[in-house]
Short mmCIF file of C-alpha atoms in Angstrom, two decimals:
data_model
loop_
_atom_site.label_atom_id
_atom_site.label_comp_id
_atom_site.label_asym_id
_atom_site.label_seq_id
_atom_site.Cartn_x
_atom_site.Cartn_y
_atom_site.Cartn_z
CA MET A 1 0.00 0.00 0.00
CA THR A 2 1.39 3.39 -0.92
CA LYS A 3 1.78 6.12 1.64
CA SER A 4 -0.91 8.27 0.01
CA LYS A 5 -3.43 5.42 0.11
CA ALA A 6 -2.67 4.32 3.65
CA LYS A 7 -5.53 4.84 6.06
CA THR A 8 -4.81 7.29 8.81
CA GLY A 9 -6.63 7.83 12.05
CA PRO A 10 -7.52 11.13 13.71
CA LEU A 11 -4.27 11.24 15.71
CA ASP A 12 -2.19 10.68 12.56
CA ARG A 13 -4.06 13.47 10.78
CA VAL A 14 -3.55 15.91 13.65
CA PHE A 15 0.19 15.30 13.75
CA MET A 16 0.47 15.54 9.95
CA VAL A 17 -1.43 18.83 9.96
CA LEU A 18 0.66 20.25 12.81
CA ALA A 19 3.91 19.23 11.11
CA ASP A 20 3.67 22.42 9.05
CA ALA A 21 4.95 25.62 10.70
CA ILE A 22 2.38 27.87 8.99
CA ARG A 23 -0.51 25.73 10.25
CA ARG A 24 0.98 25.63 13.76
CA ARG A 25 1.15 29.44 13.71
CA MET A 26 -2.48 29.59 12.58
CA VAL A 27 -3.51 27.25 15.42
CA HIS A 28 -1.59 29.45 17.85
CA LEU A 29 -3.37 32.59 16.62
CA LEU A 30 -6.77 30.86 16.78
CA ALA A 31 -6.06 29.66 20.32
CA GLU A 32 -6.07 33.33 21.35
CA ARG A 33 -9.43 34.16 19.71
CA GLU A 34 -11.59 33.80 16.63
CA ARG A 35 -9.93 35.30 13.55
CA THR A 36 -10.88 36.18 10.01
CA VAL A 37 -8.99 34.62 7.11
CA SER A 38 -7.45 38.03 6.43
CA GLU A 39 -6.23 38.27 10.04
CA LEU A 40 -4.62 34.84 9.73
CA ALA A 41 -2.81 36.00 6.59
CA GLU A 42 -1.57 39.33 8.02
CA PRO A 43 1.60 38.21 9.83
CA SER A 44 2.61 35.99 6.93
CA ASP A 45 4.61 36.51 3.76
CA ILE A 46 2.47 34.06 1.82
CA SER A 47 -0.56 34.80 -0.33
CA LEU A 48 -4.16 34.76 0.81
CA ALA A 49 -4.72 31.82 -1.54
CA ALA A 50 -1.96 29.85 0.20
CA ILE A 51 -3.44 30.70 3.62
CA SER A 52 -6.81 29.42 2.37
CA LYS A 53 -5.22 26.12 1.34
CA HIS A 54 -3.64 25.70 4.77
CA LEU A 55 -6.96 26.59 6.36
CA LYS A 56 -8.72 23.89 4.33
CA VAL A 57 -6.24 21.32 5.65
CA LEU A 58 -6.99 22.44 9.23
CA GLU A 59 -10.73 22.23 8.52
CA GLN A 60 -10.48 18.76 6.98
CA ALA A 61 -8.67 17.55 10.10
CA GLY A 62 -11.47 19.04 12.21
CA LEU A 63 -9.19 21.48 14.02
CA VAL A 64 -10.81 24.62 12.65
CA GLN A 65 -14.42 25.59 12.01
CA ARG A 66 -15.29 28.35 9.57
CA SER A 67 -18.42 30.48 9.58
CA ILE A 68 -19.35 33.03 6.95
CA GLN A 69 -21.05 36.35 7.57
CA GLY A 70 -21.53 38.23 4.34
CA ARG A 71 -18.15 38.22 2.62
CA THR A 72 -16.16 37.69 5.81
CA HIS A 73 -14.98 34.22 6.82
CA PHE A 74 -14.46 33.69 10.55
CA CYS A 75 -12.30 30.84 11.84
CA THR A 76 -12.52 29.22 15.26
CA LEU A 77 -10.21 26.61 16.78
CA ARG A 78 -11.83 23.35 17.88
CA PRO A 79 -9.48 22.48 20.76
CA GLU A 80 -11.31 19.25 21.58
CA LYS A 81 -9.86 17.82 18.37
CA LEU A 82 -6.36 18.18 19.88
CA THR A 83 -7.22 16.00 22.89
CA GLY A 84 -5.86 12.78 21.36
CA ALA A 85 -2.53 14.42 20.54
CA LEU A 86 -2.31 15.94 24.01
CA ASP A 87 -3.04 12.57 25.61
CA TRP A 88 -0.34 10.89 23.51
CA ILE A 89 2.23 13.59 24.33
CA THR A 90 1.33 13.46 28.04
CA ILE A 91 2.17 9.75 28.20
CA TYR A 92 5.64 10.42 26.83
CA ARG A 93 6.13 13.62 28.79
CA SER A 94 6.23 11.64 32.02
CA PHE A 95 8.68 9.21 30.41
CA TRP A 96 10.96 12.04 29.24
CA SER A 97 10.76 13.79 32.61
CA SER A 98 11.64 10.64 34.55
CA ALA A 99 14.41 9.41 32.25
CA SER A 100 17.59 9.34 34.30
CA THR A 101 19.92 8.79 31.37
CA PRO A 102 20.23 10.90 28.24
CA TRP A 103 18.92 9.61 24.92
CA PRO A 104 21.39 7.38 23.08
CA LYS A 105 23.17 9.03 20.16
CA HIS A 106 23.11 7.20 16.86
#
């Protein structure tokens, strides 16, 4: 089975989506408050079209919800969709914190 055809679960999708720095920045901004698409594009050097593509990826993963009022698109973070990733990281956080020896170097 090729990588593109492999089935992925919600946790896999969240980590794939968050692997991109632009999308992580968008999640960070949305964690502060609801934003318009234009507000999400402001601090970036990329086009509004590129921001829209990143936003679609976030929406498809369920991390962002968009509402439309007139011509303005408002985006809201759905933090409950990050719960699985947080749970996974929490398990390993205690492992990393309690590790008495440094990680082996390869």
